[in-house]
mmCIF file of C-alpha atoms and ligand atoms in Angstrom:
data_model
loop_
_atom_site.group_PDB
_atom_site.id
_atom_site.type_symbol
_atom_site.label_atom_id
_atom_site.label_comp_id
_atom_site.label_asym_id
_atom_site.label_seq_id
_atom_site.Cartn_x
_atom_site.Cartn_y
_atom_site.Cartn_z
ATOM 1 C CA UNK A 533 46.216 191.391 111.554
ATOM 2 C CA UNK A 534 44.169 193.757 109.384
ATOM 3 C CA UNK A 535 44.112 193.198 105.645
ATOM 4 C CA UNK A 536 45.666 195.783 103.300
ATOM 5 C CA UNK A 537 43.777 196.768 100.151
ATOM 6 C CA UNK A 538 45.739 198.605 97.438
ATOM 7 C CA UNK A 539 43.941 200.805 94.905
ATOM 8 C CA UNK A 540 44.958 200.163 91.276
ATOM 9 C CA UNK A 541 44.533 202.946 88.706
ATOM 10 C CA UNK A 542 45.178 202.323 85.015
ATOM 11 C CA UNK A 543 46.066 205.150 82.635
ATOM 12 C CA UNK A 544 42.418 205.297 81.545
ATOM 13 C CA UNK A 545 41.363 205.558 85.195
ATOM 14 C CA UNK A 546 43.761 208.486 85.745
ATOM 15 C CA UNK A 547 42.490 210.206 82.578
ATOM 16 C CA UNK A 548 38.896 209.593 83.719
ATOM 17 C CA UNK A 549 39.579 211.603 86.894
ATOM 18 C CA UNK A 550 39.504 214.689 84.637
ATOM 19 C CA UNK A 551 42.119 216.630 86.631
ATOM 20 C CA UNK A 552 41.776 220.197 85.291
ATOM 21 C CA UNK A 553 44.894 222.261 84.455
ATOM 22 C CA UNK A 554 43.972 224.925 87.062
ATOM 23 C CA UNK A 555 43.744 222.290 89.836
ATOM 24 C CA UNK A 556 46.941 220.544 88.709
ATOM 25 C CA UNK A 557 48.782 223.888 88.589
ATOM 26 C CA UNK A 558 47.622 224.803 92.079
ATOM 27 C CA UNK A 559 48.745 221.440 93.553
ATOM 28 C CA UNK A 560 52.122 221.595 91.771
ATOM 29 C CA UNK A 561 52.635 225.225 92.903
ATOM 30 C CA UNK A 562 52.155 224.108 96.510
ATOM 31 C CA UNK A 563 54.757 221.361 95.993
ATOM 32 C CA UNK A 564 57.144 223.973 94.556
ATOM 33 C CA UNK A 565 56.563 226.177 97.625
ATOM 34 C CA UNK A 566 57.456 223.185 99.814
ATOM 35 C CA UNK A 567 60.606 222.806 97.736
ATOM 36 C CA UNK A 568 61.536 226.424 98.463
ATOM 37 C CA UNK A 569 60.731 225.965 102.161
ATOM 38 C CA UNK A 570 62.760 222.741 102.395
ATOM 39 C CA UNK A 571 59.863 220.686 103.781
ATOM 40 C CA UNK A 572 60.537 217.683 101.557
ATOM 41 C CA UNK A 573 62.777 214.681 101.005
ATOM 42 C CA UNK A 574 63.975 213.887 97.464
ATOM 43 C CA UNK A 575 67.177 212.554 95.901
ATOM 44 C CA UNK A 576 68.680 212.968 92.423
ATOM 45 C CA UNK A 577 67.137 210.212 90.277
ATOM 46 C CA UNK A 578 69.021 206.934 90.318
ATOM 47 C CA UNK A 579 68.387 204.502 87.504
ATOM 48 C CA UNK A 580 69.404 201.773 85.102
ATOM 49 C CA UNK A 581 70.131 202.258 81.437
ATOM 50 C CA UNK A 582 69.235 199.386 79.070
ATOM 51 C CA UNK A 583 70.681 201.140 76.023
ATOM 52 C CA UNK A 584 70.161 198.416 73.396
ATOM 53 C CA UNK A 585 67.634 200.376 71.314
ATOM 54 C CA UNK A 586 68.821 203.930 72.118
ATOM 55 C CA UNK A 587 71.813 205.290 74.074
ATOM 56 C CA UNK A 588 69.505 207.626 76.018
ATOM 57 C CA UNK A 589 67.162 204.893 77.357
ATOM 58 C CA UNK A 590 66.578 205.051 81.109
ATOM 59 C CA UNK A 591 64.442 203.659 83.930
ATOM 60 C CA UNK A 592 64.538 205.995 86.939
ATOM 61 C CA UNK A 593 63.572 205.466 90.587
ATOM 62 C CA UNK A 594 62.095 208.644 92.078
ATOM 63 C CA UNK A 595 61.115 208.525 95.763
ATOM 64 C CA UNK A 596 59.654 211.641 97.406
ATOM 65 C CA UNK A 597 58.093 212.905 100.636
ATOM 66 C CA UNK A 598 56.232 216.191 101.069
ATOM 67 C CA UNK A 599 55.898 216.960 104.770
ATOM 68 C CA UNK A 600 53.210 219.684 104.678
ATOM 69 C CA UNK A 601 51.021 217.844 102.170
ATOM 70 C CA UNK A 602 51.537 214.525 103.956
ATOM 71 C CA UNK A 603 52.343 212.525 100.836
ATOM 72 C CA UNK A 604 55.064 210.024 100.033
ATOM 73 C CA UNK A 605 55.826 207.336 97.468
ATOM 74 C CA UNK A 606 57.937 206.281 94.524
ATOM 75 C CA UNK A 607 57.808 206.687 90.754
ATOM 76 C CA UNK A 608 59.504 204.012 88.602
ATOM 77 C CA UNK A 609 59.561 205.564 85.150
ATOM 78 C CA UNK A 610 61.092 204.548 81.815
ATOM 79 C CA UNK A 611 61.938 206.728 78.803
ATOM 80 C CA UNK A 612 62.624 204.783 75.584
ATOM 81 C CA UNK A 613 62.563 207.201 72.642
ATOM 82 C CA UNK A 614 62.403 204.523 69.912
ATOM 83 C CA UNK A 615 59.194 202.997 71.309
ATOM 84 C CA UNK A 616 57.079 204.797 68.687
ATOM 85 C CA UNK A 617 58.468 202.300 66.150
ATOM 86 C CA UNK A 618 56.649 199.563 68.143
ATOM 87 C CA UNK A 619 53.530 201.684 68.600
ATOM 88 C CA UNK A 620 54.340 202.103 72.303
ATOM 89 C CA UNK A 621 54.659 205.294 74.399
ATOM 90 C CA UNK A 622 58.090 206.809 75.041
ATOM 91 C CA UNK A 623 57.462 207.340 78.765
ATOM 92 C CA UNK A 624 55.837 204.509 80.787
ATOM 93 C CA UNK A 625 55.825 203.402 84.398
ATOM 94 C CA UNK A 626 54.269 203.073 87.820
ATOM 95 C CA UNK A 627 53.620 205.459 90.673
ATOM 96 C CA UNK A 628 53.368 203.965 94.154
ATOM 97 C CA UNK A 629 51.540 206.110 96.722
ATOM 98 C CA UNK A 630 52.232 205.266 100.391
ATOM 99 C CA UNK A 631 50.582 206.176 103.671
ATOM 100 C CA UNK A 632 52.799 208.566 105.672
ATOM 101 C CA UNK A 633 51.514 207.220 109.039
ATOM 102 C CA UNK A 634 52.069 203.491 108.435
ATOM 103 C CA UNK A 635 54.196 203.290 105.281
ATOM 104 C CA UNK A 636 51.760 200.880 103.651
ATOM 105 C CA UNK A 637 51.173 201.241 99.904
ATOM 106 C CA UNK A 638 47.721 202.748 99.401
ATOM 107 C CA UNK A 639 47.769 202.845 95.599
ATOM 108 C CA UNK A 640 49.683 201.791 92.500
ATOM 109 C CA UNK A 641 48.857 203.826 89.414
ATOM 110 C CA UNK A 642 50.003 204.474 85.882
ATOM 111 C CA UNK A 643 52.551 207.323 86.017
ATOM 112 C CA UNK A 644 52.701 208.250 82.344
ATOM 113 C CA UNK A 645 49.650 210.510 82.193
ATOM 114 C CA UNK A 646 50.485 212.054 85.589
ATOM 115 C CA UNK A 647 54.032 212.730 84.353
ATOM 116 C CA UNK A 648 52.564 214.598 81.392
ATOM 117 C CA UNK A 649 50.375 216.673 83.716
ATOM 118 C CA UNK A 650 53.159 217.545 86.154
ATOM 119 C CA UNK A 651 55.795 218.308 83.527
ATOM 120 C CA UNK A 652 53.461 220.584 81.568
ATOM 121 C CA UNK A 653 52.274 222.217 84.800
ATOM 122 C CA UNK A 654 55.839 223.017 85.917
ATOM 123 C CA UNK A 655 56.693 224.483 82.497
ATOM 124 C CA UNK A 656 53.505 226.572 82.445
ATOM 125 C CA UNK A 657 54.043 227.744 86.040
ATOM 126 C CA UNK A 658 57.517 229.097 85.295
ATOM 127 C CA UNK A 659 56.481 230.354 81.832
ATOM 128 C CA UNK A 660 53.616 232.430 83.248
ATOM 129 C CA UNK A 661 56.073 234.187 85.576
ATOM 130 C CA UNK A 662 58.903 234.555 83.036
ATOM 131 C CA UNK A 663 57.426 235.578 79.664
ATOM 132 C CA UNK A 664 57.297 239.262 78.733
ATOM 133 C CA UNK A 665 54.025 240.928 79.554
ATOM 134 C CA UNK A 666 51.552 240.392 76.694
ATOM 135 C CA UNK A 667 53.542 237.467 75.189
ATOM 136 C CA UNK A 668 51.895 236.622 71.826
ATOM 137 C CA UNK A 669 53.951 233.942 70.081
ATOM 138 C CA UNK A 670 54.576 230.377 71.250
ATOM 139 C CA UNK A 671 57.060 228.157 69.396
ATOM 140 C CA UNK A 672 56.553 224.499 70.301
ATOM 141 C CA UNK A 673 59.159 222.017 69.051
ATOM 142 C CA UNK A 674 58.279 218.354 69.613
ATOM 143 C CA UNK A 675 54.606 217.499 69.105
ATOM 144 C CA UNK A 676 54.467 214.176 70.948
ATOM 145 C CA UNK A 677 52.707 213.407 74.225
ATOM 146 C CA UNK A 678 54.571 215.976 76.333
ATOM 147 C CA UNK A 679 54.203 218.570 73.581
ATOM 148 C CA UNK A 680 50.430 218.146 73.540
ATOM 149 C CA UNK A 681 50.239 218.419 77.358
ATOM 150 C CA UNK A 682 52.421 221.540 77.252
ATOM 151 C CA UNK A 683 50.213 223.164 74.664
ATOM 152 C CA UNK A 684 47.130 222.584 76.820
ATOM 153 C CA UNK A 685 48.729 224.033 79.972
ATOM 154 C CA UNK A 686 50.504 226.954 78.255
ATOM 155 C CA UNK A 687 47.321 228.065 76.480
ATOM 156 C CA UNK A 688 45.486 227.812 79.812
ATOM 157 C CA UNK A 689 48.097 229.762 81.794
ATOM 158 C CA UNK A 690 49.129 232.421 79.236
ATOM 159 C CA UNK A 691 45.919 233.842 77.775
ATOM 160 C CA UNK A 692 47.703 236.586 75.753
ATOM 161 C CA UNK A 693 49.035 234.041 73.215
ATOM 162 C CA UNK A 694 47.813 234.794 69.698
ATOM 163 C CA UNK A 695 50.004 232.571 67.521
ATOM 164 C CA UNK A 696 51.295 229.024 67.970
ATOM 165 C CA UNK A 697 54.041 227.678 65.715
ATOM 166 C CA UNK A 698 54.485 223.914 65.703
ATOM 167 C CA UNK A 699 57.537 221.948 64.613
ATOM 168 C CA UNK A 700 58.237 218.208 64.625
ATOM 169 C CA UNK A 701 60.442 215.976 62.491
ATOM 170 C CA UNK A 702 57.318 213.804 62.055
ATOM 171 C CA UNK A 703 54.846 215.839 59.952
ATOM 172 C CA UNK A 704 51.963 213.594 61.063
ATOM 173 C CA UNK A 705 52.618 214.517 64.723
ATOM 174 C CA UNK A 706 52.455 218.241 63.855
ATOM 175 C CA UNK A 707 49.256 217.845 61.853
ATOM 176 C CA UNK A 708 47.569 215.819 64.611
ATOM 177 C CA UNK A 709 48.549 218.462 67.156
ATOM 178 C CA UNK A 710 47.076 221.219 64.988
ATOM 179 C CA UNK A 711 43.770 219.322 64.780
ATOM 180 C CA UNK A 712 43.676 218.848 68.555
ATOM 181 C CA UNK A 713 44.592 222.414 69.516
ATOM 182 C CA UNK A 714 42.024 224.127 67.307
ATOM 183 C CA UNK A 715 39.288 223.239 69.824
ATOM 184 C CA UNK A 716 41.067 224.960 72.733
ATOM 185 C CA UNK A 717 42.925 227.862 71.014
ATOM 186 C CA UNK A 718 41.299 230.592 68.916
ATOM 187 C CA UNK A 719 44.454 232.186 67.382
ATOM 188 C CA UNK A 720 46.704 231.165 64.442
ATOM 189 C CA UNK A 721 48.289 227.715 64.447
ATOM 190 C CA UNK A 722 51.160 227.387 61.968
ATOM 191 C CA UNK A 723 52.948 224.186 60.927
ATOM 192 C CA UNK A 724 56.671 224.952 60.371
ATOM 193 C CA UNK A 725 58.889 223.221 57.844
ATOM 194 C CA UNK A 726 62.115 224.060 59.651
ATOM 195 C CA UNK A 727 63.379 225.019 63.096
ATOM 196 C CA UNK A 728 64.118 228.637 62.176
ATOM 197 C CA UNK A 729 60.597 229.487 61.011
ATOM 198 C CA UNK A 730 59.253 228.025 64.253
ATOM 199 C CA UNK A 731 61.675 229.412 66.829
ATOM 200 C CA UNK A 732 62.963 232.722 65.452
ATOM 201 C CA UNK A 733 61.711 235.754 67.426
ATOM 202 C CA UNK A 734 59.073 233.800 69.397
ATOM 203 C CA UNK A 735 58.207 235.218 72.837
ATOM 204 C CA UNK A 736 57.996 231.732 74.348
ATOM 205 C CA UNK A 737 60.029 228.777 73.071
ATOM 206 C CA UNK A 738 59.080 225.341 74.408
ATOM 207 C CA UNK A 739 60.998 222.212 73.462
ATOM 208 C CA UNK A 740 59.577 218.724 74.115
ATOM 209 C CA UNK A 741 61.827 216.625 71.853
ATOM 210 C CA UNK A 742 64.005 213.655 72.687
ATOM 211 C CA UNK A 743 67.041 215.910 72.832
ATOM 212 C CA UNK A 744 68.827 214.454 69.807
ATOM 213 C CA UNK A 745 69.265 217.812 68.038
ATOM 214 C CA UNK A 746 70.592 221.179 69.247
ATOM 215 C CA UNK A 747 67.722 223.203 67.803
ATOM 216 C CA UNK A 748 67.851 226.676 69.385
ATOM 217 C CA UNK A 749 70.381 228.988 67.747
ATOM 218 C CA UNK A 750 71.445 232.216 69.510
ATOM 219 C CA UNK A 751 70.315 234.485 66.630
ATOM 220 C CA UNK A 752 66.735 233.094 66.841
ATOM 221 C CA UNK A 753 66.470 233.690 70.607
ATOM 222 C CA UNK A 754 65.519 237.346 70.719
ATOM 223 C CA UNK A 755 65.908 239.759 73.624
ATOM 224 C CA UNK A 756 62.963 239.354 75.991
ATOM 225 C CA UNK A 757 62.305 235.737 74.967
ATOM 226 C CA UNK A 758 61.768 232.934 77.457
ATOM 227 C CA UNK A 759 62.644 229.306 76.741
ATOM 228 C CA UNK A 760 61.609 226.216 78.647
ATOM 229 C CA UNK A 761 62.852 222.750 77.669
ATOM 230 C CA UNK A 762 62.247 219.317 79.165
ATOM 231 C CA UNK A 763 65.215 217.528 77.549
ATOM 232 C CA UNK A 764 67.841 219.135 79.824
ATOM 233 C CA UNK A 765 69.732 221.670 77.701
ATOM 234 C CA UNK A 766 69.996 219.234 74.778
ATOM 235 C CA UNK A 767 67.725 221.291 72.483
ATOM 236 C CA UNK A 768 70.032 224.341 72.809
ATOM 237 C CA UNK A 769 73.308 225.123 71.123
ATOM 238 C CA UNK A 770 75.985 226.065 73.681
ATOM 239 C CA UNK A 771 75.873 229.673 72.395
ATOM 240 C CA UNK A 772 72.081 229.977 72.780
ATOM 241 C CA UNK A 773 72.121 228.443 76.257
ATOM 242 C CA UNK A 774 74.982 230.586 77.506
ATOM 243 C CA UNK A 775 73.703 233.895 76.141
ATOM 244 C CA UNK A 776 70.677 233.677 78.494
ATOM 245 C CA UNK A 777 70.707 236.375 81.168
ATOM 246 C CA UNK A 778 69.039 234.060 83.664
ATOM 247 C CA UNK A 779 69.217 230.270 83.963
ATOM 248 C CA UNK A 780 66.556 228.564 86.101
ATOM 249 C CA UNK A 781 66.314 224.909 87.199
ATOM 250 C CA UNK A 782 63.836 222.941 89.281
ATOM 251 C CA UNK A 783 66.394 221.492 91.726
ATOM 252 C CA UNK A 784 70.087 222.360 92.060
ATOM 253 C CA UNK A 785 71.261 218.890 93.173
ATOM 254 C CA UNK A 786 69.297 217.251 90.335
ATOM 255 C CA UNK A 787 70.716 219.626 87.713
ATOM 256 C CA UNK A 788 74.267 219.136 89.018
ATOM 257 C CA UNK A 789 73.839 215.352 88.967
ATOM 258 C CA UNK A 790 72.527 215.360 85.375
ATOM 259 C CA UNK A 791 75.362 217.700 84.375
ATOM 260 C CA UNK A 792 77.837 215.191 85.843
ATOM 261 C CA UNK A 793 76.401 212.078 84.163
ATOM 262 C CA UNK A 794 75.917 213.967 80.868
ATOM 263 C CA UNK A 795 79.648 214.677 80.730
ATOM 264 C CA UNK A 796 80.318 210.933 80.307
ATOM 265 C CA UNK A 797 77.472 210.266 77.822
ATOM 266 C CA UNK A 798 77.918 209.609 74.098
ATOM 267 C CA UNK A 799 75.441 209.727 71.195
ATOM 268 C CA UNK A 800 74.765 206.647 68.996
ATOM 269 C CA UNK A 801 77.594 207.770 66.677
ATOM 270 C CA UNK A 802 80.058 208.260 69.557
ATOM 271 C CA UNK A 803 79.873 212.054 69.930
ATOM 272 C CA UNK A 804 79.762 213.806 73.351
ATOM 273 C CA UNK A 805 76.144 214.219 74.518
ATOM 274 C CA UNK A 806 76.252 216.638 77.475
ATOM 275 C CA UNK A 807 73.092 217.492 79.402
ATOM 276 C CA UNK A 808 74.028 221.193 79.124
ATOM 277 C CA UNK A 809 75.967 222.081 75.938
ATOM 278 C CA UNK A 810 79.013 224.171 76.876
ATOM 279 C CA UNK A 811 78.605 223.130 80.534
ATOM 280 C CA UNK A 812 75.901 224.029 83.034
ATOM 281 C CA UNK A 813 75.418 227.828 83.197
ATOM 282 C CA UNK A 814 75.427 229.513 86.638
ATOM 283 C CA UNK A 815 72.011 228.933 88.253
ATOM 284 C CA UNK A 816 70.027 232.111 88.976
ATOM 285 C CA UNK A 817 67.125 230.500 90.862
ATOM 286 C CA UNK A 818 64.984 227.433 91.321
ATOM 287 C CA UNK A 819 61.384 227.412 90.101
ATOM 288 C CA UNK A 820 60.316 226.979 93.732
ATOM 289 C CA UNK A 821 62.105 230.195 94.755
ATOM 290 C CA UNK A 822 60.306 232.076 92.007
ATOM 291 C CA UNK A 823 56.903 230.604 92.908
ATOM 292 C CA UNK A 824 57.543 231.378 96.600
ATOM 293 C CA UNK A 825 58.417 234.973 95.645
ATOM 294 C CA UNK A 826 61.935 235.024 97.104
ATOM 295 C CA UNK A 827 63.389 235.865 93.657
ATOM 296 C CA UNK A 828 61.714 237.633 90.719
ATOM 297 C CA UNK A 829 61.656 235.750 87.414
ATOM 298 C CA UNK A 830 61.951 238.753 85.092
ATOM 299 C CA UNK A 831 63.538 242.138 85.862
ATOM 300 C CA UNK A 832 63.302 243.717 82.385
ATOM 301 C CA UNK A 833 61.643 243.251 78.973
ATOM 302 C CA UNK A 834 65.100 242.762 77.457
ATOM 303 C CA UNK A 835 66.223 239.705 79.432
ATOM 304 C CA UNK A 836 66.581 236.329 77.792
ATOM 305 C CA UNK A 837 65.594 233.643 80.307
ATOM 306 C CA UNK A 838 65.952 229.859 80.055
ATOM 307 C CA UNK A 839 64.358 227.322 82.438
ATOM 308 C CA UNK A 840 65.283 223.645 82.240
ATOM 309 C CA UNK A 841 63.287 221.525 84.718
ATOM 310 C CA UNK A 842 64.788 218.027 84.950
ATOM 311 C CA UNK A 843 61.628 216.674 86.640
ATOM 312 C CA UNK A 844 61.014 216.460 90.379
ATOM 313 C CA UNK A 845 59.576 213.474 92.252
ATOM 314 C CA UNK A 846 57.921 215.823 94.789
ATOM 315 C CA UNK A 847 55.663 217.170 92.021
ATOM 316 C CA UNK A 848 54.771 213.603 90.986
ATOM 317 C CA UNK A 849 53.853 212.630 94.535
ATOM 318 C CA UNK A 850 51.717 215.759 94.956
ATOM 319 C CA UNK A 851 49.697 214.724 91.891
ATOM 320 C CA UNK A 852 49.552 211.079 93.001
ATOM 321 C CA UNK A 853 48.045 212.343 96.281
ATOM 322 C CA UNK A 854 45.455 214.313 94.293
ATOM 323 C CA UNK A 855 44.715 211.359 91.994
ATOM 324 C CA UNK A 856 44.344 208.928 94.910
ATOM 325 C CA UNK A 857 41.893 211.101 96.844
ATOM 326 C CA UNK A 858 39.933 212.038 93.713
ATOM 327 C CA UNK A 859 39.677 208.354 92.765
ATOM 328 C CA UNK A 860 38.401 207.433 96.248
ATOM 329 C CA UNK A 861 35.739 210.150 96.068
ATOM 330 C CA UNK A 862 34.660 209.199 92.543
ATOM 331 C CA UNK A 863 35.005 205.435 93.142
ATOM 332 C CA UNK A 864 37.379 204.993 90.191
ATOM 333 C CA UNK A 865 39.775 202.010 89.913
ATOM 334 C CA UNK A 866 39.843 198.581 91.523
ATOM 335 C CA UNK A 867 41.581 197.140 94.572
ATOM 336 C CA UNK A 868 43.645 194.075 95.268
ATOM 337 C CA UNK A 869 44.406 192.526 98.637
ATOM 338 C CA UNK A 870 48.124 192.893 99.323
ATOM 339 C CA UNK A 871 48.128 191.348 102.810
HETATM 340 N N1 NAD B 560 62.083 217.046 82.177
HETATM 341 C C1 NAD B 560 61.051 216.319 82.513
HETATM 342 O O1 NAD B 560 60.493 216.462 83.589
HETATM 343 C C2 NAD B 560 60.505 215.300 81.558
HETATM 344 C C3 NAD B 560 59.306 214.648 81.860
HETATM 345 C C4 NAD B 560 58.775 213.752 80.951
HETATM 346 C C5 NAD B 560 59.436 213.496 79.751
HETATM 347 N N2 NAD B 560 60.626 214.125 79.517
HETATM 348 C C6 NAD B 560 61.324 213.877 78.251
HETATM 349 O O2 NAD B 560 60.586 214.542 77.252
HETATM 350 C C7 NAD B 560 60.825 213.906 75.997
HETATM 351 C C8 NAD B 560 59.533 213.773 75.205
HETATM 352 O O3 NAD B 560 58.648 212.873 75.843
HETATM 353 P P1 NAD B 560 57.275 212.460 75.128
HETATM 354 O O4 NAD B 560 56.588 211.530 76.050
HETATM 355 O O5 NAD B 560 56.578 213.653 74.633
HETATM 356 O O6 NAD B 560 57.860 211.654 73.891
HETATM 357 P P2 NAD B 560 57.202 211.492 72.434
HETATM 358 O O7 NAD B 560 58.019 210.464 71.758
HETATM 359 O O8 NAD B 560 55.733 211.315 72.566
HETATM 360 O O9 NAD B 560 57.436 212.924 71.740
HETATM 361 C C9 NAD B 560 58.681 213.413 71.295
HETATM 362 C C10 NAD B 560 58.406 214.173 70.004
HETATM 363 O O10 NAD B 560 59.581 214.917 69.648
HETATM 364 C C11 NAD B 560 59.734 214.803 68.250
HETATM 365 N N3 NAD B 560 61.130 215.087 67.905
HETATM 366 C C12 NAD B 560 62.206 214.316 68.156
HETATM 367 N N4 NAD B 560 63.327 214.944 67.715
HETATM 368 C C13 NAD B 560 62.930 216.121 67.182
HETATM 369 C C14 NAD B 560 63.626 217.197 66.559
HETATM 370 N N5 NAD B 560 64.938 217.178 66.396
HETATM 371 N N6 NAD B 560 62.903 218.256 66.121
HETATM 372 C C15 NAD B 560 61.555 218.273 66.269
HETATM 373 N N7 NAD B 560 60.846 217.288 66.846
HETATM 374 C C16 NAD B 560 61.531 216.221 67.308
HETATM 375 C C17 NAD B 560 59.302 213.385 67.934
HETATM 376 O O11 NAD B 560 59.022 213.211 66.554
HETATM 377 C C18 NAD B 560 58.081 213.245 68.830
HETATM 378 O O12 NAD B 560 56.904 213.673 68.182
HETATM 379 C C19 NAD B 560 61.492 212.568 76.325
HETATM 380 O O13 NAD B 560 62.847 212.676 76.003
HETATM 381 C C20 NAD B 560 61.322 212.416 77.810
HETATM 382 O O14 NAD B 560 62.381 211.712 78.398
HETATM 383 C C21 NAD B 560 61.154 215.023 80.379
#
């Protein structure tokens, strides 16, 4: 029997691959087109919930297969929001990348950096198609790892931005973000002391928090604004979420599943903690349908649009495929003999 060598990629190895936003966006757009075409296999995330340190803790299993790309595998990813108190990342985990012809595992890699790339890419892909023409103002709430990835991809994909307003409950996170962004963004970067001064009247509102606070109020969400959030609808008040003219998700089954489990969830102090405050609004489109061109994102400069991508395993596997082949070409990582 032949031996099986598995490629191992640490987080530093994945970072060293230097995957550029334009390449990542193009690969994720293709995965979204496959989603629209139905040439994939994916299931709503199942998981376990060790809630000792935070009621929202999760570890999710996310298998995926993209038929056209020829990529399959599994992400096993944890989100533990209190980890910063132990100087550990919130999101950690492993991505397994399998061979579609034999099923054998070809690679095991860190999934945290790839998750940042894919989540920011999806947000930027839908933002580019949904913001008003000439969008100038970005409000970014939540300046952690995902926030910094989002800033990089949004600045890359929406070149009309002239002002970035940052907000975080941790002032040090905001200040560090401002330092980092000044090298890649030439416009104004403003640190905001409260949610209103950040969010009110922004053209593009991006939330990358842990979802503990309903931040977006309806009176701050102006006509023509676009909002994208990665904490389900948890950063929106029910009124702000339900006044949107269009509500976009990444996957209908995933959104419905998270709506269902959110209905039973409670906060640390025993309050209801729904995934979509006020219930899940009627879905206008998936991001894949908009990327494939079967539905337009924006029909007028007056529309308020909200997109809430829950996070799709098919986008992770598309980037794992890219990372694996780039690592082979560049001879990054090490192998171990599995069989
Ligand atoms: N939808 C998706 O596809 C997807 C993908 C990855 C991560 N996530 C989620 O995104 C969230 C952020 O992940 P991360 O890795 O950036 O975590 P992180 O801990 O690095 O960053 C979160 C940041 O939000 C800030 N924050 C928390 N509450 C806030 C509030 N009320 N107002 C302003 N700022 C606030 C924190 O201080 C922190 O800086 C997690 O909840 C994670 O589960 C979603």
